Amino acid sequence: MNVLVINAGSSSLKYQLFQMQDESVLAKGRVERIGMETAIITHEPTGKPDVHEVSEILEHTTAIRRVIEMLVHPVHGVLTSTAQIDAVGHRVVHGGESFKQSVIVDEAVKKEIKRLFDLAPLHNPAHMLGISAVEINMPGVPQVVVFDTAFHQSMPATAYLYPVPMALYRKHKVRRYGFHGTSHKYVSERAADFLGRPLEHLKLVTCHIGNGASCAAILGGLSVDTSMGMTPLEGLMMGTRSGDLDPAIVPYAMGKEDLTLSEVSSMLNKHSGLQAISGISSDMREIVEALEAGDKNATLAFDMYEYRLRKYIGAYAAAMNGIDAIVFTAGVGENSELLRKTVCQQLSFLGVEFDEEANQKGRGLERRISKAGSKVEVLVIPTNEELVIARDTYELVQEKVD
Ligand code: AMP
């Protein structure tokens, strides 16, 4: 069975085609600048040269049509016909309280995703465009939706409620949902495998540190707390997002700087974090380069980023009454030796014995970066959200056929 995984954004769309028998990737790619006359499609078929094309792609239906044309192209393609795409899996950011796991798309599911537009106005509408575009281009092909929030639905009320009037929760579902769930679930399962210990017996802190960043406390395989909240703005300091701050800053800054709600929201989501403090970049590579060159603002930005992450790890150790392993994943977590080192060297009180040499080796591989015998193990596990989406899609579609 071949499964096409789609991550549709408002002006871009990423795809990966999996052959599920051996979980190999047949092709992957992305369409950027959807809505423009100069949209770019980048197609990477396995074992063949990459293709870059610029053409007019004004909406998602055309974007999906172009992706299918690439996949079945006589030269760049990897399939002989569209009929070889057996199912499509979509990443959907917000599943609210309605979706605790992945589901096959039907009318009721689409209605519910639309009802959740309010909670993820930038993401869910774009995902719906992706789902409709597949319906139009591949009528009858089963589609599955995999939610970023689903894995965190196991959190207890103690962790997911905010201490504000309950009417906000009852009437408007104001609560912590958490995000990056697909990644936290994947790396926690891989960590248990790597350690050769049953997931049910482990206390893990998983740190998904990319452009967006979140930590999760995973007890016995279930998420019991996570740093992102009702939206992906809460928690850790990120590339351009502030993470945690005193909510009173919002009305105060609005008054002092004469900002509208949308301006203050844009400030906290797009103009804060590493970018704001360093004044250089939201990209950790550039921050590290600048701090190595002695830039004070880059050093401060890095120190704040690291400090806030370390505090969350400490908090989750308290939440679970201990930790067996800390897992680093995503762009920064997998690649920044300096961040892992700075965080872990100051977690010796928890029983972390950090292995500096191991930290510098094996980029791209699952590995242990704590010393043998360390009370708390530290692992680097490359995440693979697309594979989880493909697996869930495959399983649900197989179940339906059986
Ligand atoms: P992601 O959102 O998981 O794709 O992560 C993207 C981020 O990973 C980029 O914005 C970079 O800040 C970070 N990143 C990628 N490579 C490195 C590296 N070698 N060192 C530090 N950060 C990196």
Coordinates of C-alpha atoms and ligand atoms in Angstrom, one line a residue:
M1 CA 0.0 0.0 0.0
N2 CA 1.2 3.5 -0.8
V3 CA 0.3 6.4 1.5
L4 CA 0.6 10.0 0.6
V5 CA 1.2 12.3 3.6
I6 CA 0.2 15.9 3.3
N7 CA 1.0 18.9 5.5
A8 CA -1.0 21.7 4.1
G9 CA -0.3 25.3 5.2
S10 CA -2.1 28.4 4.0
S11 CA 0.5 29.2 1.3
S12 CA 2.6 26.0 1.2
L13 CA 2.2 22.3 1.2
K14 CA 4.6 19.5 2.0
Y15 CA 4.2 15.9 0.9
Q16 CA 5.8 12.5 1.3
L17 CA 4.9 9.3 -0.4
F18 CA 5.5 6.1 1.6
Q19 CA 5.5 2.5 0.5
M20 CA 4.1 0.9 3.6
Q21 CA 5.4 -2.6 3.2
D22 CA 8.9 -1.5 4.1
E23 CA 8.0 2.1 5.2
S24 CA 10.3 3.5 2.5
V25 CA 9.9 7.0 1.1
L26 CA 9.3 6.9 -2.6
A27 CA 9.3 10.7 -3.0
K28 CA 8.9 13.9 -1.1
G29 CA 8.6 17.6 -1.8
R30 CA 6.9 20.8 -1.3
V31 CA 4.9 23.5 -3.0
E32 CA 5.6 27.0 -1.8
R33 CA 4.0 30.4 -2.6
I34 CA 0.5 28.9 -3.3
G35 CA -1.7 31.8 -4.4
M36 CA 1.0 33.3 -6.6
E37 CA 1.9 33.3 -10.3
T38 CA 5.4 32.2 -9.3
A39 CA 4.7 29.3 -7.0
I40 CA 7.6 26.9 -6.6
I41 CA 7.4 23.1 -6.6
T42 CA 10.3 21.1 -5.4
H43 CA 10.0 17.4 -6.0
E44 CA 12.6 14.9 -4.6
P45 CA 12.0 11.4 -6.0
T46 CA 14.1 8.7 -4.3
G47 CA 17.0 7.6 -6.6
K48 CA 16.3 10.3 -9.2
P49 CA 17.4 13.9 -9.6
D50 CA 15.4 16.6 -7.8
V51 CA 13.1 18.8 -9.8
H52 CA 12.4 22.5 -9.2
E53 CA 9.6 24.2 -11.2
V54 CA 8.1 27.7 -11.0
S55 CA 4.5 28.0 -12.2
E56 CA 1.2 29.6 -11.4
I57 CA -0.5 27.8 -8.6
L58 CA -3.4 29.9 -7.3
E59 CA -5.0 27.5 -4.9
H60 CA -4.6 24.1 -3.1
T61 CA -6.6 22.1 -5.7
T62 CA -4.0 23.0 -8.3
A63 CA -1.2 22.4 -5.9
I64 CA -2.4 18.8 -5.2
R65 CA -2.9 18.3 -8.9
R66 CA 0.7 19.3 -9.6
V67 CA 2.0 17.0 -6.8
I68 CA 0.1 14.1 -8.4
E69 CA 1.4 15.0 -11.8
M70 CA 4.9 14.9 -10.4
L71 CA 4.4 11.6 -8.7
V72 CA 3.2 9.9 -11.9
H73 CA 5.5 11.8 -14.3
P74 CA 7.2 9.6 -16.9
V75 CA 10.6 10.9 -16.0
H76 CA 10.5 12.4 -12.5
G77 CA 7.6 10.1 -11.2
V78 CA 7.7 7.1 -8.9
L79 CA 4.3 5.7 -9.8
T80 CA 2.6 4.7 -13.1
S81 CA -0.8 5.9 -12.2
T82 CA -2.8 7.9 -9.6
A83 CA -4.6 4.7 -8.7
Q84 CA -1.4 3.6 -7.0
I85 CA -2.0 6.1 -4.2
D86 CA -4.1 4.0 -1.9
A87 CA -4.7 6.5 0.9
V88 CA -3.8 10.0 2.0
G89 CA -2.9 11.1 5.6
H90 CA -3.1 14.8 6.7
R91 CA -1.4 16.6 9.5
V92 CA -4.1 18.6 11.3
V93 CA -2.8 21.0 14.1
H94 CA -5.9 21.3 16.3
G95 CA -8.2 18.4 17.2
G96 CA -9.6 20.2 20.3
E97 CA -11.2 17.8 22.8
S98 CA -13.1 16.0 20.1
F99 CA -10.2 14.0 18.7
K100 CA -8.1 11.8 21.0
Q101 CA -6.7 9.8 18.1
S102 CA -6.4 9.8 14.3
V103 CA -9.6 9.2 12.3
I104 CA -10.8 8.5 8.8
V105 CA -12.2 11.6 7.2
D106 CA -16.0 11.7 6.7
E107 CA -18.6 14.4 6.7
A108 CA -18.8 14.5 10.5
V109 CA -15.0 14.8 10.9
K110 CA -14.9 17.6 8.4
K111 CA -17.7 19.5 10.2
E112 CA -15.8 19.1 13.5
I113 CA -12.5 20.3 12.1
K114 CA -14.3 23.4 10.7
R115 CA -15.9 23.9 14.2
L116 CA -12.4 24.1 15.5
F117 CA -11.3 26.8 13.1
D118 CA -11.6 29.3 16.0
L119 CA -8.9 27.5 18.0
A120 CA -6.4 27.3 15.2
P121 CA -7.3 30.1 12.7
L122 CA -4.0 30.0 10.9
H123 CA -3.8 26.2 10.6
N124 CA -7.1 24.3 10.5
P125 CA -8.6 26.2 7.5
A126 CA -5.5 25.4 5.5
H127 CA -5.7 21.7 6.4
M128 CA -9.3 21.7 5.3
L129 CA -8.2 23.2 1.9
G130 CA -5.8 20.2 1.6
I131 CA -8.5 17.7 2.4
S132 CA -10.9 19.2 -0.1
A133 CA -8.2 19.4 -2.8
V134 CA -7.5 15.7 -2.4
E135 CA -11.2 14.9 -2.6
I136 CA -11.4 16.8 -5.9
N137 CA -8.2 15.3 -7.4
M138 CA -8.5 11.8 -6.0
P139 CA -12.3 11.1 -5.5
G140 CA -12.9 8.0 -3.4
V141 CA -9.4 7.7 -2.0
P142 CA -9.6 7.3 1.8
Q143 CA -8.2 10.1 3.9
V144 CA -7.1 10.1 7.5
V145 CA -6.4 13.1 9.8
V146 CA -3.7 12.9 12.4
F147 CA -3.9 15.7 15.1
D148 CA -0.9 17.5 16.8
T149 CA -3.1 17.7 19.9
A150 CA -4.4 14.1 20.1
F151 CA -1.5 12.6 22.1
H152 CA -1.8 15.2 24.8
Q153 CA -5.5 14.4 25.4
S154 CA -4.4 12.0 28.2
M155 CA -3.3 15.0 30.4
P156 CA -5.2 15.2 33.7
A157 CA -7.4 18.3 34.4
T158 CA -4.8 19.4 37.0
A159 CA -2.4 20.0 34.0
Y160 CA -4.8 21.1 31.3
L161 CA -7.0 23.6 33.2
Y162 CA -6.0 27.2 33.7
P163 CA -6.8 28.8 37.0
V164 CA -9.4 31.2 35.4
P165 CA -13.2 31.3 35.7
M166 CA -14.5 27.8 34.7
A167 CA -17.0 29.4 32.4
L168 CA -14.2 30.0 30.0
Y169 CA -13.6 26.3 29.8
R170 CA -17.2 25.3 29.9
K171 CA -18.4 27.8 27.3
H172 CA -15.3 28.3 25.1
K173 CA -13.1 25.3 25.8
V174 CA -10.2 27.5 27.0
R175 CA -7.7 24.9 28.3
R176 CA -4.2 23.5 27.5
Y177 CA -4.2 21.3 24.4
G178 CA -0.5 21.0 23.7
F179 CA 1.0 20.5 20.2
H180 CA 3.8 18.5 18.5
G181 CA 2.0 15.4 19.9
T182 CA 2.9 13.2 16.9
S183 CA 6.5 14.0 17.5
H184 CA 6.4 13.5 21.3
K185 CA 4.6 10.2 20.9
Y186 CA 7.1 9.0 18.2
V187 CA 10.3 9.8 20.1
S188 CA 8.9 8.5 23.4
E189 CA 8.2 5.1 21.7
R190 CA 11.6 5.1 20.0
A191 CA 13.3 6.0 23.3
A192 CA 11.8 3.0 25.1
D193 CA 12.9 0.8 22.2
F194 CA 16.4 2.2 22.3
L195 CA 16.7 1.7 26.0
G196 CA 15.2 -1.8 25.8
R197 CA 12.7 -1.0 28.6
P198 CA 8.9 -1.1 28.5
L199 CA 7.4 2.4 27.8
E200 CA 4.8 1.7 30.5
H201 CA 7.6 1.8 33.2
L202 CA 9.3 5.0 32.0
K203 CA 9.2 8.6 33.0
L204 CA 10.4 10.7 30.1
V205 CA 10.8 14.3 29.3
T206 CA 10.7 14.8 25.5
C207 CA 12.1 18.1 24.2
H208 CA 10.9 18.9 20.7
I209 CA 13.1 21.9 20.0
G210 CA 12.7 23.3 16.5
N211 CA 11.4 26.6 15.1
G212 CA 8.5 26.0 17.4
A213 CA 9.5 24.2 20.7
S214 CA 7.7 22.2 23.3
C215 CA 8.5 19.8 26.2
A216 CA 6.3 17.0 27.4
A217 CA 6.2 14.9 30.5
I218 CA 5.4 11.4 29.5
L219 CA 4.5 8.9 32.2
G220 CA 4.1 5.3 31.2
G221 CA 3.7 6.3 27.6
L222 CA 1.0 8.9 28.3
S223 CA 1.4 12.7 28.1
V224 CA 0.7 14.1 31.5
D225 CA 1.8 17.6 30.8
T226 CA 3.2 19.7 28.0
S227 CA 4.5 23.3 27.7
M228 CA 2.4 24.6 24.8
G229 CA -1.1 25.6 25.8
M230 CA -4.3 26.5 24.3
T231 CA -2.2 27.8 21.4
P232 CA 1.4 27.1 20.4
L233 CA 2.5 30.3 21.9
E234 CA 2.9 29.2 25.6
G235 CA 5.9 27.5 27.1
L236 CA 9.4 27.6 25.9
M237 CA 11.1 30.6 24.3
M238 CA 11.2 29.9 20.6
G239 CA 12.6 31.3 17.3
T240 CA 10.1 34.1 17.0
R241 CA 7.6 33.2 19.8
S242 CA 7.9 34.5 23.3
G243 CA 6.7 31.5 25.2
D244 CA 5.6 32.1 28.8
L245 CA 5.1 35.6 30.0
D246 CA 3.1 37.6 32.5
P247 CA -0.4 37.9 30.8
A248 CA -0.6 41.5 32.3
I249 CA 2.1 42.5 29.8
V250 CA -0.4 42.2 27.0
P251 CA -2.8 45.0 28.1
Y252 CA 0.1 47.1 29.5
A253 CA 2.1 46.9 26.2
M254 CA -1.1 47.6 24.2
G255 CA -1.7 50.8 26.2
K256 CA 1.9 52.0 26.3
E257 CA 2.7 51.2 22.6
D258 CA -0.8 51.9 21.3
L259 CA -1.1 48.4 19.8
T260 CA -4.2 46.6 18.6
L261 CA -5.0 43.0 19.6
S262 CA -3.7 41.8 16.2
E263 CA -0.5 43.8 16.5
V264 CA 0.3 42.5 20.0
S265 CA -0.5 38.9 18.8
S266 CA 1.8 39.4 15.9
M267 CA 4.5 40.8 18.2
L268 CA 4.4 37.7 20.5
N269 CA 4.2 35.2 17.7
K270 CA 6.4 36.6 15.0
H271 CA 8.7 39.2 16.6
S272 CA 9.7 37.8 19.9
G273 CA 11.9 34.9 21.1
L274 CA 15.5 34.5 19.9
Q275 CA 14.8 37.0 17.1
A276 CA 13.8 39.8 19.5
I277 CA 16.5 39.3 22.1
S278 CA 19.4 38.7 19.7
G279 CA 18.3 41.3 17.1
I280 CA 20.0 38.9 14.7
S281 CA 18.0 35.9 13.8
S282 CA 15.4 33.3 14.9
D283 CA 17.7 30.6 13.6
M284 CA 19.7 28.8 16.3
R285 CA 22.6 28.3 13.9
E286 CA 23.1 32.0 13.4
I287 CA 22.7 32.7 17.1
V288 CA 25.5 30.2 18.0
E289 CA 27.7 31.6 15.2
A290 CA 27.2 35.1 16.6
L291 CA 27.8 34.1 20.3
E292 CA 31.0 32.3 19.3
A293 CA 32.0 35.6 17.7
G294 CA 31.4 37.3 21.0
D295 CA 28.0 39.0 20.3
K296 CA 26.5 39.9 23.7
N297 CA 22.8 40.0 22.5
A298 CA 23.2 36.5 20.9
T299 CA 24.7 35.2 24.1
L300 CA 21.8 36.6 26.2
A301 CA 19.3 35.1 23.7
F302 CA 20.9 31.7 23.9
D303 CA 21.2 31.8 27.7
M304 CA 17.5 32.7 28.1
Y305 CA 16.5 30.0 25.7
E306 CA 18.6 27.4 27.5
Y307 CA 17.5 28.5 31.0
R308 CA 13.8 28.4 30.2
L309 CA 14.2 24.9 28.7
R310 CA 16.1 23.7 31.7
K311 CA 13.5 25.0 34.1
Y312 CA 10.8 23.0 32.2
I313 CA 12.8 19.8 32.5
G314 CA 13.1 20.5 36.2
A315 CA 9.4 21.2 36.5
Y316 CA 8.5 17.9 34.8
A317 CA 10.9 16.0 37.0
A318 CA 8.8 17.3 39.9
A319 CA 5.5 16.6 38.0
M320 CA 6.4 12.9 37.6
N321 CA 8.5 12.6 40.8
G322 CA 11.6 11.8 38.9
I323 CA 12.8 11.1 35.3
D324 CA 14.4 8.1 33.6
A325 CA 15.4 9.8 30.4
I326 CA 15.5 13.2 28.6
V327 CA 15.0 13.1 24.9
F328 CA 16.1 15.8 22.5
T329 CA 14.5 16.0 19.0
A330 CA 13.7 18.4 16.1
G331 CA 15.9 20.9 14.3
V332 CA 17.7 22.5 17.3
G333 CA 17.3 19.4 19.6
E334 CA 18.9 17.1 17.1
N335 CA 21.6 19.4 15.8
S336 CA 22.7 21.9 18.5
E337 CA 25.5 20.3 20.5
L338 CA 25.9 23.5 22.5
L339 CA 22.3 23.6 23.6
R340 CA 22.2 20.0 24.8
K341 CA 25.5 20.4 26.6
T342 CA 24.6 23.6 28.3
V343 CA 21.2 22.2 29.5
C344 CA 22.5 18.8 30.6
Q345 CA 25.6 20.0 32.4
Q346 CA 23.4 21.8 34.9
L347 CA 21.1 18.9 35.5
S348 CA 23.6 16.9 37.5
F349 CA 21.4 17.4 40.6
L350 CA 18.8 15.1 38.9
G351 CA 21.5 12.5 38.3
V352 CA 22.4 13.4 34.7
E353 CA 26.0 12.4 33.8
F354 CA 26.6 14.1 30.5
D355 CA 28.9 12.5 27.9
E356 CA 30.6 15.4 26.0
E357 CA 32.2 13.1 23.5
A358 CA 29.0 11.2 22.6
N359 CA 27.3 14.5 22.3
Q360 CA 29.5 15.4 19.3
K361 CA 29.1 12.2 17.4
G362 CA 26.5 10.4 15.3
R363 CA 24.5 13.3 13.9
G364 CA 21.3 12.1 12.3
L365 CA 21.3 8.9 14.4
E366 CA 19.4 7.8 17.5
R367 CA 22.0 7.8 20.3
R368 CA 22.8 8.1 24.0
I369 CA 24.6 11.2 25.1
S370 CA 24.8 10.4 28.8
K371 CA 27.6 8.3 30.4
A372 CA 27.1 4.6 31.0
G373 CA 25.6 4.3 34.5
S374 CA 24.0 7.8 34.5
K375 CA 20.9 7.7 36.7
V376 CA 19.0 9.8 34.1
E377 CA 19.7 8.8 30.5
V378 CA 19.9 11.5 27.8
L379 CA 19.0 10.6 24.2
V380 CA 18.9 12.2 20.8
I381 CA 16.2 10.8 18.7
P382 CA 15.5 12.2 15.2
T383 CA 11.8 12.8 14.9
N384 CA 9.7 11.5 12.0
E385 CA 6.2 12.9 12.1
E386 CA 5.4 12.0 8.5
L387 CA 6.1 8.3 9.3
V388 CA 3.6 8.4 12.2
I389 CA 1.0 10.0 10.0
A390 CA 1.7 7.3 7.3
R391 CA 1.4 4.5 9.9
D392 CA -1.8 5.8 11.4
T393 CA -3.3 6.2 7.9
Y394 CA -2.2 2.7 6.9
E395 CA -3.6 1.1 10.1
L396 CA -7.0 2.9 9.9
V397 CA -7.5 2.2 6.2
Q398 CA -6.5 -1.5 6.7
E399 CA -8.9 -1.9 9.6
K400 CA -11.7 -0.5 7.4
V401 CA -10.9 -2.9 4.6
D402 CA -10.7 -5.9 7.0
Ligands
AMP1 P1 12.5 22.4 12.8 O1 11.4 23.4 13.1 O2 12.4 21.2 13.6 O3 12.6 22.2 11.3 O4 13.8 23.2 13.2 C1 14.3 24.2 12.5 C2 15.4 24.9 13.3 O5 16.4 24.0 13.6 C3 16.1 26.1 12.5 O6 15.4 27.3 12.6 C4 17.4 26.1 13.2 O7 17.3 27.1 14.2 C5 17.6 24.8 13.9 N1 18.8 24.1 13.4 C6 19.0 23.4 12.3 N2 20.2 22.9 12.2 C7 20.9 23.4 13.3 C8 22.3 23.3 13.7 N3 23.2 22.6 13.1 N4 22.5 23.9 14.9 C9 21.6 24.6 15.6 N5 20.3 24.7 15.2 C10 20.0 24.1 14.0

